[in-house]
mmCIF file of the C-alpha atoms, coordinates in Angstrom:
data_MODEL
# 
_entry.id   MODEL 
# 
loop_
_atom_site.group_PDB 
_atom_site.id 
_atom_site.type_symbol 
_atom_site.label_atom_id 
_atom_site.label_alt_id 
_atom_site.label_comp_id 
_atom_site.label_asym_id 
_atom_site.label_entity_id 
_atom_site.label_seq_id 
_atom_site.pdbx_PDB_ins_code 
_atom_site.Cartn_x 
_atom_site.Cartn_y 
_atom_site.Cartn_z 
_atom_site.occupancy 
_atom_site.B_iso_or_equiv 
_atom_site.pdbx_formal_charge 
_atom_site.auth_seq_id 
_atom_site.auth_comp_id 
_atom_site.auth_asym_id 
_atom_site.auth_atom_id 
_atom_site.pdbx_PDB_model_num 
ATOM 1  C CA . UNK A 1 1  ? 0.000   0.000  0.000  1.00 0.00 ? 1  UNK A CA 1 
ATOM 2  C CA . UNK A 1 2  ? 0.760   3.085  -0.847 1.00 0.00 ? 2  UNK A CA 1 
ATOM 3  C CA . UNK A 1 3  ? 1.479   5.556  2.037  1.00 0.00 ? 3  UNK A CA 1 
ATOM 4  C CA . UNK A 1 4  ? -0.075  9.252  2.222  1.00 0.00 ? 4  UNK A CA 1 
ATOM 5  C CA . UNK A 1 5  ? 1.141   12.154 4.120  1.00 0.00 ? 5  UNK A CA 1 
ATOM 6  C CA . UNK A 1 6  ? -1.802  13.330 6.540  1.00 0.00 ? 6  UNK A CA 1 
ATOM 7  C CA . UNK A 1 7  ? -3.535  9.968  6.545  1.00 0.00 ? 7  UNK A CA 1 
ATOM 8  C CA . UNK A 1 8  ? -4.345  7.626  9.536  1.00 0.00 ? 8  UNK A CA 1 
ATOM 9  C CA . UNK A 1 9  ? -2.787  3.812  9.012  1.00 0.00 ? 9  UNK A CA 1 
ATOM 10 C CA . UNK A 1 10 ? -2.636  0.856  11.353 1.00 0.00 ? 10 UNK A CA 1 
ATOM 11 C CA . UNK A 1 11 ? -0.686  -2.182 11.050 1.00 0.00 ? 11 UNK A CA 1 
ATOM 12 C CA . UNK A 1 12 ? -2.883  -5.388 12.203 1.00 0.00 ? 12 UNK A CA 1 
ATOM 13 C CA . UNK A 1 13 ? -0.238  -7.620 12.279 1.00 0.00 ? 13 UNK A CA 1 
ATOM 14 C CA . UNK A 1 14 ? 3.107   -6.588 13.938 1.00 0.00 ? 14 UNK A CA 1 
ATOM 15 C CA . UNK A 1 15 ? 4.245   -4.352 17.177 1.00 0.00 ? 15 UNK A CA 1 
ATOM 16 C CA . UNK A 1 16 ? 5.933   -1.244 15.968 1.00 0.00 ? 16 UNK A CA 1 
ATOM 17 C CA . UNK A 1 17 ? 8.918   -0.011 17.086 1.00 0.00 ? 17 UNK A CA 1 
ATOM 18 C CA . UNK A 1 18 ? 8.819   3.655  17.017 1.00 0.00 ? 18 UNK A CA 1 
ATOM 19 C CA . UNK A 1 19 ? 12.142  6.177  17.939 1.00 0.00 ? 19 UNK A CA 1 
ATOM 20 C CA . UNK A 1 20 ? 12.821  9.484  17.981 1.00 0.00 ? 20 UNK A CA 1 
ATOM 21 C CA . UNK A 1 21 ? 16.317  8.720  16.195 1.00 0.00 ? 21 UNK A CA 1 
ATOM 22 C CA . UNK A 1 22 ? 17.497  11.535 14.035 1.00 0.00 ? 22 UNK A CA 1 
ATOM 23 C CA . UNK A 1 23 ? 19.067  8.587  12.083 1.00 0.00 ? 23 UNK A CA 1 
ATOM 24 C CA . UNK A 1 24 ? 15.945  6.816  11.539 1.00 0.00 ? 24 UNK A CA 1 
ATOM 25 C CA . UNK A 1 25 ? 17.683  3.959  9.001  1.00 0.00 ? 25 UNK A CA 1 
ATOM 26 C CA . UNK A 1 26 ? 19.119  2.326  12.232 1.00 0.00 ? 26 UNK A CA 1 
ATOM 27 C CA . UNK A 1 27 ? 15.209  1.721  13.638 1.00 0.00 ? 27 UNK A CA 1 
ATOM 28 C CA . UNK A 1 28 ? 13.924  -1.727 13.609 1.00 0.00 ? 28 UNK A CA 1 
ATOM 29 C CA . UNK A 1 29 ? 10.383  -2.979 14.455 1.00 0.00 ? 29 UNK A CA 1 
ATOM 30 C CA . UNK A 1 30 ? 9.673   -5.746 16.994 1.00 0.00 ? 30 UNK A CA 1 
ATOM 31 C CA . UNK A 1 31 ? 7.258   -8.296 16.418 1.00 0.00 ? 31 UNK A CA 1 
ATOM 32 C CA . UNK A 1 32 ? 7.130   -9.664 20.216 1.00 0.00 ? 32 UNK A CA 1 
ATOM 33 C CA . UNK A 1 33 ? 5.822   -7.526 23.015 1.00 0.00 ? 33 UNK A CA 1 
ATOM 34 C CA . UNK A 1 34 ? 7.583   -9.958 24.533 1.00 0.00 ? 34 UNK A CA 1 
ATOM 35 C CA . UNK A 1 35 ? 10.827  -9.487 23.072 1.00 0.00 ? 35 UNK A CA 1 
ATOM 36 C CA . UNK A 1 36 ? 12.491  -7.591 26.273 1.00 0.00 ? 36 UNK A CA 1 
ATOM 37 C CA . UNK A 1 37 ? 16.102  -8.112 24.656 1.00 0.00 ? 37 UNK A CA 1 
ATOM 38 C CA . UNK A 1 38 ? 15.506  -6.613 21.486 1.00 0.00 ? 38 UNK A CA 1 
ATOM 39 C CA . UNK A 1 39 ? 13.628  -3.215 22.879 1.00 0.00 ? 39 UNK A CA 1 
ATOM 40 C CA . UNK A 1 40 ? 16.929  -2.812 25.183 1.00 0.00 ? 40 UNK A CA 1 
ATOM 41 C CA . UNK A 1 41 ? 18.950  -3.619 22.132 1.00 0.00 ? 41 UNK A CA 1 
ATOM 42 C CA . UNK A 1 42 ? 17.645  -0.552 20.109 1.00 0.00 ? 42 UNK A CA 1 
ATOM 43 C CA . UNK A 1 43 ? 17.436  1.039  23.271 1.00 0.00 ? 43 UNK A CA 1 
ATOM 44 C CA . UNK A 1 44 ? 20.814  1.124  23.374 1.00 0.00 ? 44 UNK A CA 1 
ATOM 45 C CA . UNK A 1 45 ? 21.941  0.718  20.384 1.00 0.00 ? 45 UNK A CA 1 
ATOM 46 C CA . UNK A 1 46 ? 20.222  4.460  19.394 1.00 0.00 ? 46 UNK A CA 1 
ATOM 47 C CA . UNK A 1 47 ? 20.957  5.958  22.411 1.00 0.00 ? 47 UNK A CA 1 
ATOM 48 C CA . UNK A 1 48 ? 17.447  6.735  22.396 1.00 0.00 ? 48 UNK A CA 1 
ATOM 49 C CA . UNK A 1 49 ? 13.786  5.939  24.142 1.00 0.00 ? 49 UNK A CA 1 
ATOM 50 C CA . UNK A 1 50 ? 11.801  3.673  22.136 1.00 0.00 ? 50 UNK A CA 1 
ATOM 51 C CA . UNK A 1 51 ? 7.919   3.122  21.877 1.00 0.00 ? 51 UNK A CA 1 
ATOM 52 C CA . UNK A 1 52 ? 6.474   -0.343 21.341 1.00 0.00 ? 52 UNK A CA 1 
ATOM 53 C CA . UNK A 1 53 ? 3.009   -0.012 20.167 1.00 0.00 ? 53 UNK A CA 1 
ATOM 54 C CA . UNK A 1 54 ? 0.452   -2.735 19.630 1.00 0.00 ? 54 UNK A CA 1 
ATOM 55 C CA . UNK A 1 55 ? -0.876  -3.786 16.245 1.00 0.00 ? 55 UNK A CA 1 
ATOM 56 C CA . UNK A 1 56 ? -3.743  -1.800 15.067 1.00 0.00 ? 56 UNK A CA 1 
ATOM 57 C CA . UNK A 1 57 ? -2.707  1.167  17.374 1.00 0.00 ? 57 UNK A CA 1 
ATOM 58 C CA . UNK A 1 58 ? -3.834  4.215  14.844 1.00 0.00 ? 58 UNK A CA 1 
ATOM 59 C CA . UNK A 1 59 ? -0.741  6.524  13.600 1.00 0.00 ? 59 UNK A CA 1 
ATOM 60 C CA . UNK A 1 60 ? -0.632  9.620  11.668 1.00 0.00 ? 60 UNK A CA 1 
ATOM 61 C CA . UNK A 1 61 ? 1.698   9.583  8.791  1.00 0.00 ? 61 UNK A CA 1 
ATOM 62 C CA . UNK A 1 62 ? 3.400   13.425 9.221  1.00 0.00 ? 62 UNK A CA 1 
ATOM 63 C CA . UNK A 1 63 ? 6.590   12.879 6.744  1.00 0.00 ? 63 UNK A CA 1 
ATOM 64 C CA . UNK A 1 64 ? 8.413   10.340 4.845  1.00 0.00 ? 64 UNK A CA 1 
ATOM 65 C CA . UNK A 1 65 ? 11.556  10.187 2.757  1.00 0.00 ? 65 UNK A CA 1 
ATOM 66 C CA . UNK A 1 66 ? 12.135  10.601 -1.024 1.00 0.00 ? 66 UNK A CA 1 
ATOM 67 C CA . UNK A 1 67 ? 11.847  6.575  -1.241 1.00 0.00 ? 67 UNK A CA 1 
ATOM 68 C CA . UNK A 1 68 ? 9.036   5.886  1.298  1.00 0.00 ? 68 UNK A CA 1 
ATOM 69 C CA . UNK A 1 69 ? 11.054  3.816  3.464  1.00 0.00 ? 69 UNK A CA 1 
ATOM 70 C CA . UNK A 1 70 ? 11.766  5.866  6.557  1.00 0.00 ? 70 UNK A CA 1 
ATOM 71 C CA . UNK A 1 71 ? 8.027   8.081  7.907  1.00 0.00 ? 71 UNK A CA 1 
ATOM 72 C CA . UNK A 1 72 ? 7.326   10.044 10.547 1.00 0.00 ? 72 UNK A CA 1 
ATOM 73 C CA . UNK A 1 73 ? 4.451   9.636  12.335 1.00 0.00 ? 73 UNK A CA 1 
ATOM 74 C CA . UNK A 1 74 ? 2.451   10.580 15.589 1.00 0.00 ? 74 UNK A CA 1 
ATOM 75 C CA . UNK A 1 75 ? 1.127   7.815  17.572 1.00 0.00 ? 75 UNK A CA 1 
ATOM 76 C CA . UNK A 1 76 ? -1.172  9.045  19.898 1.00 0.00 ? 76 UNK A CA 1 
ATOM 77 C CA . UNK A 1 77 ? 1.350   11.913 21.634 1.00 0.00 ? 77 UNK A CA 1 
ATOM 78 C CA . UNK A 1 78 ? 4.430   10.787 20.590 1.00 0.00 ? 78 UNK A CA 1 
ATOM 79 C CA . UNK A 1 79 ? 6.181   11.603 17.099 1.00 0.00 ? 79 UNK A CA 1 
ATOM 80 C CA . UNK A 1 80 ? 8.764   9.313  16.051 1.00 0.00 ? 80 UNK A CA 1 
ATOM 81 C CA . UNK A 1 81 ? 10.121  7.313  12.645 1.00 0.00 ? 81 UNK A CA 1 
ATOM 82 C CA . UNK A 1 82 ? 9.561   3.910  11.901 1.00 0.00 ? 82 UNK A CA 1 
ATOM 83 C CA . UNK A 1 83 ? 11.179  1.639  9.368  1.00 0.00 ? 83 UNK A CA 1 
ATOM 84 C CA . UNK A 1 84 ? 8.179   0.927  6.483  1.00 0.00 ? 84 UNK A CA 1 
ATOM 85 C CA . UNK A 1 85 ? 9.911   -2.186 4.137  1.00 0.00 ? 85 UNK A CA 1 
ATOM 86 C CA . UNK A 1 86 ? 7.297   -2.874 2.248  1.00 0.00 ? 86 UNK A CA 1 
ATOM 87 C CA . UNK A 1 87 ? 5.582   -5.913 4.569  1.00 0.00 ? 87 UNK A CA 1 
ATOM 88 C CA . UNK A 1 88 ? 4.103   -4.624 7.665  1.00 0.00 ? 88 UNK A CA 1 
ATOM 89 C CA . UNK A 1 89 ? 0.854   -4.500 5.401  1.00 0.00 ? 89 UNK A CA 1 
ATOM 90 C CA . UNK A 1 90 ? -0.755  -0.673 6.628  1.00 0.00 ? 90 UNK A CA 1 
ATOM 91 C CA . UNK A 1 91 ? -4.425  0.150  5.900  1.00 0.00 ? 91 UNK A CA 1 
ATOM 92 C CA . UNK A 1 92 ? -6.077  3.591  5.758  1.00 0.00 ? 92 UNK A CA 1 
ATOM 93 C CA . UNK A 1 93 ? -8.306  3.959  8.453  1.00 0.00 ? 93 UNK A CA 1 
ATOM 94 C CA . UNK A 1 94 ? -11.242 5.548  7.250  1.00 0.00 ? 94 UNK A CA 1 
ATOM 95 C CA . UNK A 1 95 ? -14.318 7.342  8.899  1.00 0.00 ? 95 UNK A CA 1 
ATOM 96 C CA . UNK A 1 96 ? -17.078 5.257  8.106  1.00 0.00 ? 96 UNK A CA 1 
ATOM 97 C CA . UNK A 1 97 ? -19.559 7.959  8.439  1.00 0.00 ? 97 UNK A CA 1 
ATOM 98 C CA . UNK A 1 98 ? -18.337 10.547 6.038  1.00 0.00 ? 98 UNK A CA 1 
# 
């Protein structure tokens, strides 16, 4: 799927991994919330908080790069990047009643 800026996505099938890296090609997305090691791995690894949401948590695309890869985003109050490869399968929400 193609990603818009200004739209609302979710991801039903993975845990996001969301930093507020300036370098935001060293991010990597969890698929565990279980996977302790890997959150302090990136934790430390970016020198950086992370957030690990739950699928189908709603996010706000706000930026992405030239090639789509890398977006910003706002999840609920936090802005951050995320790593978008192609398989973490986004859909639009929509508002049913407009």
């Amino acid at each position: 799927m193609m990603l818009k800026v200004g739209k609302l996505y979710s991801c039903s099938k993975y845990f996001l991994l969301l930093t507020n890296a300036n370098d935001a090609r060293r991010t990597h997305r969890a698929t565990s919330p279980h996977n302790v090691e890997a959150l302090r791995y990136w934790i430390r690894e970016l020198g950086n908080p992370v957030s690990l949401y739950e699928p189908l948590t709603p996010l706000l695309v706000l930026s992405m790069t030239k090639k789509k890869t890398y977006i910003e985003v706002l999840v609920g109050d936090k802005r951050g990047w995320l790593v978008n490869d192609g398989w973490l399968e986004f859909k639009e929400i929509v508002d049913e009643a407009a």
